[in-house]
Amino acid sequence: GNSVTQMEGPVTLSEEAFLTINCTYTATGYPSLFWYVQYPGEGLQLLLKATKADDKGSNKGFEATYRKETTSFHLEKGSVQVSDSAVYFCALSDRTSGTYKYIFGTGTRLKVLA
Amino acid sequence: EPEVTQTPSHQVTQMGQEVILRCVPISNHLYFYWYRQILGQKVEFLVSFYNNEISEKSEIFDDQFSVERPDGSNFTLKIRSTKLEDSAMYFCASRGTGRQETQYFGPGTRLLVL
């Protein structure tokens, strides 16, 4: 079945450091891919998405490129801020089910130190 | 900007009691979902709902669970007889029409079963 694998956290970085959070997927066909962010005490907010191979999603300085060859959708940011501290979830939309339900990775907690 | 809302934000209940979690999806959305996140674990799909009926459910969604759209705005998840292992964060999500795959999540209800 479809699945998403995310790198284990927590990830601790200093402010202005470069961020990479790895995400790989297994899927039948070519699902849409998403990154969601969960700030402390809040719900899941869409950060960015990509719907087909080679698409790059971007938002708030974050980027991720849909790589079909490596079945990956790694999240990157060139310079993190303290306010980026949150839990980041990679997810795919399961097109095979017809309901487009999401399958999530385990989430990666990011802590940015001033 | 339209958003998904959920009530209550927190609920504490005794084992064996019934609970109803409420959600108000975005008003013109047609597809509705419930997910749950047990503390420290990944977000898991429970059920999807479209056109007043369940379109898909996971193996977690057993006979103790039910969903309903009692009116034009609310979408509820009922757990008939709660168990300790039902303690989790429950997220409601909705999406628009057809191929609009992006789901919008509510802030969640944290359920604690004692």
Tab-separated table of N, CA and C in Angstrom, chain A residues 13-75:
chain	number	residue	atom	x	y	z
A	13	LEU	N	18.308	23.282	15.246
A	13	LEU	CA	19.182	24.124	14.438
A	13	LEU	C	19.329	25.497	15.071
A	14	SER	N	20.395	26.150	14.726
A	14	SER	CA	20.559	27.545	15.118
A	14	SER	C	19.867	28.424	14.089
A	15	GLU	N	19.463	29.593	14.537
A	15	GLU	CA	18.819	30.549	13.620
A	15	GLU	C	19.743	30.803	12.428
A	16	GLU	N	19.144	30.905	11.259
A	16	GLU	CA	19.806	31.163	9.977
A	16	GLU	C	20.484	29.923	9.391
A	17	ALA	N	20.363	28.793	10.036
A	17	ALA	CA	20.925	27.562	9.472
A	17	ALA	C	20.053	27.066	8.331
A	18	PHE	N	20.638	26.167	7.526
A	18	PHE	CA	19.925	25.555	6.413
A	18	PHE	C	19.163	24.331	6.924
A	19	LEU	N	17.939	24.191	6.444
A	19	LEU	CA	17.085	23.094	6.889
A	19	LEU	C	16.803	22.137	5.742
A	20	THR	N	16.921	20.856	6.023
A	20	THR	CA	16.394	19.814	5.139
A	20	THR	C	15.661	18.807	5.996
A	21	ILE	N	14.447	18.501	5.623
A	21	ILE	CA	13.701	17.402	6.244
A	21	ILE	C	13.344	16.423	5.125
A	22	ASN	N	13.845	15.213	5.256
A	22	ASN	CA	13.656	14.236	4.188
A	22	ASN	C	12.287	13.581	4.250
A	23	CYS	N	11.739	13.349	3.069
A	23	CYS	CA	10.471	12.648	2.934
A	23	CYS	C	10.531	11.791	1.677
A	24	THR	N	10.249	10.520	1.816
A	24	THR	CA	10.127	9.640	0.661
A	24	THR	C	8.775	8.937	0.728
A	25	TYR	N	8.314	8.502	-0.402
A	25	TYR	CA	6.996	7.901	-0.439
A	25	TYR	C	7.000	6.625	-1.271
A	26	THR	N	6.016	5.798	-1.010
A	26	THR	CA	5.720	4.632	-1.834
A	26	THR	C	4.273	4.763	-2.238
A	27	ALA	N	4.020	4.701	-3.536
A	27	ALA	CA	2.643	4.891	-3.980
A	27	ALA	C	2.415	4.223	-5.321
A	28	THR	N	1.175	3.838	-5.516
A	28	THR	CA	0.732	3.394	-6.834
A	28	THR	C	0.370	4.640	-7.620
A	29	GLY	N	0.965	4.773	-8.788
A	29	GLY	CA	0.681	5.963	-9.584
A	29	GLY	C	1.454	7.165	-9.074
A	30	TYR	N	0.918	8.335	-9.332
A	30	TYR	CA	1.617	9.575	-9.000
A	30	TYR	C	0.713	10.453	-8.139
A	31	PRO	N	0.874	10.318	-6.833
A	31	PRO	CA	0.001	11.083	-5.939
A	31	PRO	C	0.401	12.552	-5.878
A	32	SER	N	-0.470	13.386	-5.389
A	32	SER	CA	-0.082	14.739	-4.992
A	32	SER	C	0.633	14.639	-3.647
A	33	LEU	N	1.577	15.560	-3.441
A	33	LEU	CA	2.388	15.544	-2.226
A	33	LEU	C	2.258	16.874	-1.502
A	34	PHE	N	2.310	16.812	-0.186
A	34	PHE	CA	2.048	17.988	0.635
A	34	PHE	C	3.018	18.037	1.814
A	35	TRP	N	3.284	19.255	2.255
A	35	TRP	CA	3.892	19.476	3.554
A	35	TRP	C	2.916	20.314	4.381
A	36	TYR	N	2.653	19.819	5.593
A	36	TYR	CA	1.835	20.547	6.549
A	36	TYR	C	2.706	20.900	7.752
A	37	VAL	N	2.348	21.996	8.413
A	37	VAL	CA	3.072	22.416	9.599
A	37	VAL	C	2.082	22.536	10.759
A	38	GLN	N	2.545	22.114	11.918
A	38	GLN	CA	1.717	22.195	13.129
A	38	GLN	C	2.490	22.981	14.184
A	39	TYR	N	2.059	24.204	14.424
A	39	TYR	CA	2.672	25.017	15.471
A	39	TYR	C	2.110	24.575	16.828
A	40	PRO	N	2.825	24.825	17.892
A	40	PRO	CA	2.374	24.376	19.215
A	40	PRO	C	0.947	24.804	19.516
A	41	GLY	N	0.128	23.833	19.870
A	41	GLY	CA	-1.252	24.112	20.251
A	41	GLY	C	-2.195	24.399	19.106
A	42	GLU	N	-1.735	24.248	17.890
A	42	GLU	CA	-2.580	24.557	16.738
A	42	GLU	C	-2.809	23.330	15.854
A	43	GLY	N	-3.629	23.510	14.831
A	43	GLY	CA	-3.931	22.419	13.917
A	43	GLY	C	-2.913	22.320	12.796
A	44	LEU	N	-3.261	21.558	11.796
A	44	LEU	CA	-2.377	21.330	10.654
A	44	LEU	C	-2.631	22.407	9.599
A	45	GLN	N	-1.559	23.093	9.222
A	45	GLN	CA	-1.680	24.137	8.207
A	45	GLN	C	-0.909	23.715	6.967
A	46	LEU	N	-1.528	23.897	5.824
A	46	LEU	CA	-0.846	23.583	4.583
A	46	LEU	C	0.342	24.524	4.404
A	47	LEU	N	1.510	23.950	4.173
A	47	LEU	CA	2.698	24.754	3.938
A	47	LEU	C	2.964	24.881	2.433
A	48	LEU	N	2.975	23.755	1.738
A	48	LEU	CA	3.164	23.763	0.292
A	48	LEU	C	2.736	22.429	-0.276
A	49	LYS	N	2.611	22.395	-1.605
A	49	LYS	CA	2.183	21.171	-2.254
A	49	LYS	C	2.756	21.091	-3.661
A	50	ALA	N	2.727	19.883	-4.222
A	50	ALA	CA	3.100	19.660	-5.615
A	50	ALA	C	2.225	18.538	-6.153
A	51	THR	N	1.740	18.704	-7.346
A	51	THR	CA	0.758	17.749	-7.865
A	51	THR	C	1.297	16.830	-8.940
A	52	LYS	N	2.503	17.126	-9.460
A	52	LYS	CA	3.049	16.225	-10.470
A	52	LYS	C	4.567	16.288	-10.436
A	53	ALA	N	5.178	15.319	-11.092
A	53	ALA	CA	6.634	15.187	-11.084
A	53	ALA	C	7.300	16.473	-11.565
A	54	ASP	N	8.391	16.826	-10.865
A	54	ASP	CA	9.220	17.995	-11.139
A	54	ASP	C	8.585	19.308	-10.708
A	55	ASP	N	7.366	19.273	-10.225
A	55	ASP	CA	6.763	20.478	-9.648
A	55	ASP	C	7.542	20.881	-8.407
A	56	LYS	N	7.683	22.184	-8.203
A	56	LYS	CA	8.277	22.690	-6.974
A	56	LYS	C	7.215	23.479	-6.239
A	57	GLY	N	6.951	23.088	-5.005
A	57	GLY	CA	6.072	23.876	-4.153
A	57	GLY	C	6.918	24.805	-3.309
A	58	SER	N	6.386	26.007	-3.043
A	58	SER	CA	7.144	26.937	-2.218
A	58	SER	C	6.195	27.841	-1.455
A	59	ASN	N	6.647	28.241	-0.271
A	59	ASN	CA	5.839	29.118	0.573
A	59	ASN	C	6.684	29.533	1.766
A	60	LYS	N	6.659	30.794	2.111
A	60	LYS	CA	7.346	31.330	3.300
A	60	LYS	C	8.819	30.950	3.344
A	61	GLY	N	9.455	30.848	2.195
A	61	GLY	CA	10.868	30.509	2.156
A	61	GLY	C	11.147	29.020	2.128
A	62	PHE	N	10.114	28.201	2.328
A	62	PHE	CA	10.256	26.758	2.242
A	62	PHE	C	10.043	26.299	0.802
A	63	GLU	N	10.766	25.227	0.427
A	63	GLU	CA	10.608	24.659	-0.906
A	63	GLU	C	10.660	23.139	-0.823
A	64	ALA	N	9.986	22.506	-1.783
A	64	ALA	CA	10.111	21.058	-1.926
A	64	ALA	C	9.832	20.723	-3.378
A	65	THR	N	10.616	19.806	-3.931
A	65	THR	CA	10.463	19.417	-5.325
A	65	THR	C	10.032	17.961	-5.411
A	66	TYR	N	9.035	17.710	-6.209
A	66	TYR	CA	8.480	16.370	-6.424
A	66	TYR	C	9.437	15.612	-7.333
A	67	ARG	N	10.143	14.633	-6.766
A	67	ARG	CA	11.120	13.862	-7.538
A	67	ARG	C	10.594	12.451	-7.744
A	68	LYS	N	10.174	12.179	-8.962
A	68	LYS	CA	9.621	10.863	-9.269
A	68	LYS	C	10.708	9.789	-9.246
A	69	GLU	N	11.907	10.131	-9.720
A	69	GLU	CA	12.975	9.131	-9.846
A	69	GLU	C	13.394	8.592	-8.483
A	70	THR	N	13.397	9.477	-7.492
A	70	THR	CA	13.809	9.068	-6.153
A	70	THR	C	12.623	8.953	-5.206
A	71	THR	N	11.432	9.101	-5.709
A	71	THR	CA	10.181	9.111	-4.917
A	71	THR	C	10.360	9.918	-3.638
A	72	SER	N	10.773	11.161	-3.817
A	72	SER	CA	11.064	12.003	-2.667
A	72	SER	C	10.402	13.366	-2.799
A	73	PHE	N	10.278	14.017	-1.643
A	73	PHE	CA	9.679	15.365	-1.585
A	73	PHE	C	10.279	16.050	-0.367
A	74	HIS	N	11.576	16.294	-0.415
A	74	HIS	CA	12.297	16.829	0.738
A	74	HIS	C	11.988	18.304	0.938
A	75	LEU	N	11.812	18.673	2.185
A	75	LEU	CA	11.525	20.067	2.530
A	75	LEU	C	12.827	20.792	2.839
